[in-house]
C-alpha positions as a Python dict, from the first residue, in 0.01 Angstrom:
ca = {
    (1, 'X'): (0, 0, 0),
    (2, 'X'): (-13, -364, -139),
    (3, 'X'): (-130, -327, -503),
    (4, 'X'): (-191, -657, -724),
    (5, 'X'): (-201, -438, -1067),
    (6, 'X'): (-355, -155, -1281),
    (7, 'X'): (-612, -293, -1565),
    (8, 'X'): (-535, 37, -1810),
    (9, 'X'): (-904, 51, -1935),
    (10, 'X'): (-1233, -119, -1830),
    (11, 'X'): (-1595, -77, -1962),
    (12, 'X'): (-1788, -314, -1729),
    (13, 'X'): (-1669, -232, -1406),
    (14, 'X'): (-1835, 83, -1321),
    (15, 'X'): (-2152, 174, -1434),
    (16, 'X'): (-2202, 471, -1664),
    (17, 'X'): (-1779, 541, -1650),
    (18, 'X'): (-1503, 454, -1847),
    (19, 'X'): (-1253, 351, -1611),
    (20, 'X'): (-891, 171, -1472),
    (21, 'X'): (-928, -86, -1209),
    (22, 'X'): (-686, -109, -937),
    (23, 'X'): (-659, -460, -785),
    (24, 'X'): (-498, -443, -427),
    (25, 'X'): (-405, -776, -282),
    (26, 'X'): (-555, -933, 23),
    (27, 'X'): (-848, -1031, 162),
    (28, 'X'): (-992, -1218, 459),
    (29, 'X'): (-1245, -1468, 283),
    (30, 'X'): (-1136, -1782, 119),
    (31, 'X'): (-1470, -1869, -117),
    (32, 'X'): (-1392, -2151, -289),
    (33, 'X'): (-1518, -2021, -640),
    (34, 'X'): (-1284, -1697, -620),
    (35, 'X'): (-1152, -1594, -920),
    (36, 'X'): (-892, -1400, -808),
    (37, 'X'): (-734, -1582, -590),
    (38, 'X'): (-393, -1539, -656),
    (39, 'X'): (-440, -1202, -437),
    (40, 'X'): (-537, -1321, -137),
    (41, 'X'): (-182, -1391, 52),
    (42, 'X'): (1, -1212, -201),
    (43, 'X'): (243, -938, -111),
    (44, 'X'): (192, -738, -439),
    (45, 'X'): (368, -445, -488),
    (46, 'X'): (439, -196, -247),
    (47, 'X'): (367, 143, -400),
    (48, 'X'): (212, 464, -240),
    (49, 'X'): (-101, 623, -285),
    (50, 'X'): (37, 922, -445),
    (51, 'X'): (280, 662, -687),
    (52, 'X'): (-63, 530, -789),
    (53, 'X'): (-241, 838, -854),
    (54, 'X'): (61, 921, -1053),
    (55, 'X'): (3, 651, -1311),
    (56, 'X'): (-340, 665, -1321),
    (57, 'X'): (-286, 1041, -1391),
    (58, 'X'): (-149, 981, -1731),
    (59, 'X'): (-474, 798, -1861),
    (60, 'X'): (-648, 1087, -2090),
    (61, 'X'): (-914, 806, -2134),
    (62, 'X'): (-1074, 724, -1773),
    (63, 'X'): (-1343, 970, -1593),
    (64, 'X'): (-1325, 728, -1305),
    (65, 'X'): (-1134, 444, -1120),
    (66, 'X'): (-1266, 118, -966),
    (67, 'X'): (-1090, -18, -665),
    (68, 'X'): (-1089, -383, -652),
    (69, 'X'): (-893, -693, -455),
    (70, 'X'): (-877, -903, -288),
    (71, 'X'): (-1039, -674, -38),
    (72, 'X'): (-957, -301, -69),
    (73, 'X'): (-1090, -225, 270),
    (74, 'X'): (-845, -420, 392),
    (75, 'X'): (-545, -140, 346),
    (76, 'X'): (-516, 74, 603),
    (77, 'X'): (-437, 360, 333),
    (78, 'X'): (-705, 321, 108),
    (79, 'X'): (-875, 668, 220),
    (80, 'X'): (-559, 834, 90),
    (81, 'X'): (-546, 643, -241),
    (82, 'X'): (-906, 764, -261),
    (83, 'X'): (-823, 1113, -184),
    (84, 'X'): (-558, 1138, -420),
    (85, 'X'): (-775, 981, -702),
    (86, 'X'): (-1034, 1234, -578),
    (87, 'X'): (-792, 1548, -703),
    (88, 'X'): (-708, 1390, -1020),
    (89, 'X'): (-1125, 1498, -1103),
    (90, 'X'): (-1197, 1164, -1121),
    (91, 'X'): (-1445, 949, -992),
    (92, 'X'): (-1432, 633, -763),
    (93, 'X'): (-1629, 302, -695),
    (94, 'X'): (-1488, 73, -423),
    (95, 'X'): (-1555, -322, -443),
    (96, 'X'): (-1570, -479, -144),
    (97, 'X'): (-1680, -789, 41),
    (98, 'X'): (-1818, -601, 377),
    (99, 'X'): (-1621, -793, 570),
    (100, 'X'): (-1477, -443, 779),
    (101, 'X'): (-1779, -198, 806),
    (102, 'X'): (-1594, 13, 1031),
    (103, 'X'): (-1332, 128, 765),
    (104, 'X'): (-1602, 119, 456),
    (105, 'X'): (-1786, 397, 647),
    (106, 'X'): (-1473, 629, 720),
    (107, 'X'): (-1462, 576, 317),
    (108, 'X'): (-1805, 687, 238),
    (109, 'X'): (-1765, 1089, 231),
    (110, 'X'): (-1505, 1081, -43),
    (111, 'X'): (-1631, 742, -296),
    (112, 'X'): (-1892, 781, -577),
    (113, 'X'): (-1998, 406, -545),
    (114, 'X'): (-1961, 106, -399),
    (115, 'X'): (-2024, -258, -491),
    (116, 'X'): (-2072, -496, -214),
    (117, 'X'): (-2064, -881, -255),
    (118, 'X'): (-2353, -1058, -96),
    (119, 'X'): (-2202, -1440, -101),
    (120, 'X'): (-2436, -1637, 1),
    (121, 'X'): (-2725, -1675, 223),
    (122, 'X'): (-2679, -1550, 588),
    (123, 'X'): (-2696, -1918, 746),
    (124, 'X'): (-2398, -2012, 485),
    (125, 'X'): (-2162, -1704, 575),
    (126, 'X'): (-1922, -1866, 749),
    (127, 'X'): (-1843, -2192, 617),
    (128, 'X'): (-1852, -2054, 285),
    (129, 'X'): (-1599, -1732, 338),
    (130, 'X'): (-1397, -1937, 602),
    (131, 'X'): (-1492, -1621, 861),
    (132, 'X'): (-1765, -1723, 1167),
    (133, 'X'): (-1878, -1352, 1233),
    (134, 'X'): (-1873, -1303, 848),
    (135, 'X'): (-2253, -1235, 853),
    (136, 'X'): (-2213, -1029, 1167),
    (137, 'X'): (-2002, -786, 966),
    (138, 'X'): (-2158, -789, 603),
    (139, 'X'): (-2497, -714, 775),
    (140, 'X'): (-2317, -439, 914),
    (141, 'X'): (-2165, -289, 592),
    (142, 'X'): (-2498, -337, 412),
    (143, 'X'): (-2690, -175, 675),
    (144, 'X'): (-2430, 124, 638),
    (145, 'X'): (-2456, 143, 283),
    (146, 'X'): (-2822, 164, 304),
    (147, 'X'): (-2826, 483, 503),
    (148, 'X'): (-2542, 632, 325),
    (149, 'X'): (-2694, 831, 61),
    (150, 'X'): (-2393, 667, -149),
    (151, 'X'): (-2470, 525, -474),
    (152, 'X'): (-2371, 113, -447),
    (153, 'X'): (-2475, -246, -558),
    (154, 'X'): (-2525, -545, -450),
    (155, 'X'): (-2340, -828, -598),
    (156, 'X'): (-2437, -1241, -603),
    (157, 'X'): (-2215, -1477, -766),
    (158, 'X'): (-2429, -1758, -865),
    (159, 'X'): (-2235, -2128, -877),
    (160, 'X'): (-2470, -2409, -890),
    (161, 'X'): (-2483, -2661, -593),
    (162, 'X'): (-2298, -2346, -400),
    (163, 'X'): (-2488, -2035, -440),
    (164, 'X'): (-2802, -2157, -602),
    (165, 'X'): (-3160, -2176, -564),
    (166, 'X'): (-3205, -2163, -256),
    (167, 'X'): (-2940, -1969, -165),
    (168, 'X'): (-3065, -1665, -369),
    (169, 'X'): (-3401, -1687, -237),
    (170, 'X'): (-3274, -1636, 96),
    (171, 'X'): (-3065, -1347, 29),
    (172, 'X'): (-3370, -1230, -125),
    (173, 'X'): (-3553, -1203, 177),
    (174, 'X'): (-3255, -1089, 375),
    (175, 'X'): (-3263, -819, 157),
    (176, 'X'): (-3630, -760, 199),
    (177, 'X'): (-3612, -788, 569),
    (178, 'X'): (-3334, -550, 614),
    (179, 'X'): (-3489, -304, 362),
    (180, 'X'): (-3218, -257, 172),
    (181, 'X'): (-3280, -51, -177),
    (182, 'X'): (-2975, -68, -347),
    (183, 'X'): (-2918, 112, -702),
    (184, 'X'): (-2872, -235, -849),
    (185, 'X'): (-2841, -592, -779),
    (186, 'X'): (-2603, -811, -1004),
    (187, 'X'): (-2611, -1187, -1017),
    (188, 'X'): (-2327, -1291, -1207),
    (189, 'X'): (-2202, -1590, -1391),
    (190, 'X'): (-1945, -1810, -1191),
    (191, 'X'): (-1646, -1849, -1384),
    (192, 'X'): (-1477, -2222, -1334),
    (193, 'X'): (-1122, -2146, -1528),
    (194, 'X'): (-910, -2108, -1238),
    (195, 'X'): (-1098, -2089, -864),
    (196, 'X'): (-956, -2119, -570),
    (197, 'X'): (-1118, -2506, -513),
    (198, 'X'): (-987, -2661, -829),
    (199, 'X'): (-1198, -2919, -818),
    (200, 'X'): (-1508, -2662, -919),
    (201, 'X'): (-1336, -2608, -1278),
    (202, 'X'): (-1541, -2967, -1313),
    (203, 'X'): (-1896, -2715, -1265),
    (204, 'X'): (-2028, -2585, -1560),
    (205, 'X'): (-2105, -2226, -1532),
    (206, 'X'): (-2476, -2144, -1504),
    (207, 'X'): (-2637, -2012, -1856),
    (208, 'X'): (-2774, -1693, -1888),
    (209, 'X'): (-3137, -1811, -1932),
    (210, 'X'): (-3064, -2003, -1544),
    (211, 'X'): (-2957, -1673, -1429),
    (212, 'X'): (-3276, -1493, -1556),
    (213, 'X'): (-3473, -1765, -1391),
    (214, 'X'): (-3354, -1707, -1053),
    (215, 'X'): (-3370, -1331, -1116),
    (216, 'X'): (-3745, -1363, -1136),
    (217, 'X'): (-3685, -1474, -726),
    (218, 'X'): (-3690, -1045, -672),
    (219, 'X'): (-4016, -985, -859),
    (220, 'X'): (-4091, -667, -974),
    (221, 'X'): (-3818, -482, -835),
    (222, 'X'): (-3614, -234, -1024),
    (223, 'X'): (-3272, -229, -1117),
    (224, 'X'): (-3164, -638, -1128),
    (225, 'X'): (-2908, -741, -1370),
    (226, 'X'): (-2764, -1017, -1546),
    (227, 'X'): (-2386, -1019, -1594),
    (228, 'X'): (-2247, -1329, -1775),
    (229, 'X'): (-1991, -1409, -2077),
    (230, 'X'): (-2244, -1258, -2322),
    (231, 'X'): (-2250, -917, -2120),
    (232, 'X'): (-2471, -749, -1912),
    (233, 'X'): (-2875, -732, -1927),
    (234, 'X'): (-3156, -570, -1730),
    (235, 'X'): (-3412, -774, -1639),
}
C-alpha cells in the first residue's frame, strides 16, 4: 500500500488511546484549506500491510493506531492493514472523508472507530471537494455509520468565509434530518500555514471563543467539542 508516514506517538488523535498515526497518501477531494496536501497525488511509499504492522509492533507505548490520509479508504488493502493491526492487540480508528461508503462498510466489523469529515454544507459538496456526487456518497457513509453500532465522529473544519456560519447551521440540520447520533462532533480550528489554496494563508484562523459561538448552533446536544491550537474542550 501507498503510505505517506508513521507519526511514532499521538495524544489527540484518538480519543481515550495513546496511539501512532499512519498517514496513507491519496485522496479524491481537493478542499482548498487541506492541510495535508502534500498527500493527495503523492506516491508515498510502497510498503505492505504486514511491513507496517511490523513497525508499529515495536511501539511498547501505543494501545491503538489511527489511520489517516489523504483518504485511507482509498487503498484497496486497507482491510488487511487493519487486520494485521487487529493481531498486534491493538486498537484502530479510521479517518476518512466518506467519499467511498462501499469500502468503509466492508471495514466496519474489524475498526474500533471512525472519524468522518463533514466539509461543508450539502448544497456546497461539490464545488468545495472538487467531486459532483460528493454529497451523494458522504450521505451514504454517514448513513452507514449511523446504523453501525461502531463508535465514530463527526468532524467540521471551520474556515471563515468557507465553512462558516451558515455553513454549520446547515450541516446542523442535515444532521438533524438524517438522525444521525454520533459519539462526538468536532469543529476544529482551520489552520492557514500551508493549505492547498495558498492564497487562504492570508485568513486568520477562527478563535476559540468563534468556535464556541457556532457550537451553540447544536443546542443542547451531548458530546460537541472544540479542537483548536489551545487543545480540545467540551462544550
Amino acid at each position: 500500500m501507498r503510505i505517506g508516514g508513521i507519526l511514532d506517538i499521538s495524544t489527540i488523535d484518538f480519543p481515550g488511546k495513546l496511539c501512532s498515526v499512519v498517514f496513507l497518501t491519496g485522496c479524491p477531494f481537493r478542499c482548498p484549506y487541506c492541510h495535508n496536501h502534500q498527500l493527495i497525488n503523492s506516491e508515498g511509499n510502497r510498503v505492505s500491510p504486514k511491513d507496517i504492522a511490523s513497525e508499529l509492533s515495536k511501539n511498547y507505548l501505543i494501545d491503538g493506531v489511527c489511520i489517516t490520509g489523504g483518504e485511507p479508504t482509498m487503498q484497496s488493502d486497507l482491510p488487511d492493514l487493519v487486520k494485521e493491526i487487529k493481531n498486534l492487540g491493538l486498537c484502530v480508528k479510521v479517518d476518512t472523508n466518506g467519499y467511498y461508503p462501499e469500502n468503509l462498510e466492508f471495514l466496519l466489523d474489524y475498526v474500533d472507530y471512525v472519524a468522518v469529515d463533514f466539509k461543508t454544507s450539502p448544497q456546497k459538496y461539490g464545488d468545495l471537494t472538487g467531486r459532483e456526487d460528493a454529497w451523494t456518497k458522504v450521505r451514504r457513509s454517514l448513513e452507514i455509520l449511523g446504523f453501525s453500532g461502531v463508535e465514530w465522529e463527526i468532524r467540521t473544519t471551520v474556515v471563515p468565509g468557507i465553512v462558516w456560519k451558515d455553513e454549520v447551521y446547515k450541516i446542523h440540520s442535515a444532521i438533524e434530518d438524517l438522525g444521525l447520533k454520533p459519539s462526538r462532533i468536532v469543529l476544529q480550528q482551520f489552520n492557514n500555514e500551508n493549505p492547498l489554496k495558498q492564497s487562504l494563508r492570508s485568513i486568520n484562523p477562527p478563535s476559540k471563543q468563534e468556535i464556541l459561538e457556532l457550537a451553540k448552533m447544536f443546542g443542547n446536544r451531548s458530546g460537541i467539542y472544540v479542537r483548536c491550537s489551545e487543545g480540545e474542550f467540551e462544550v
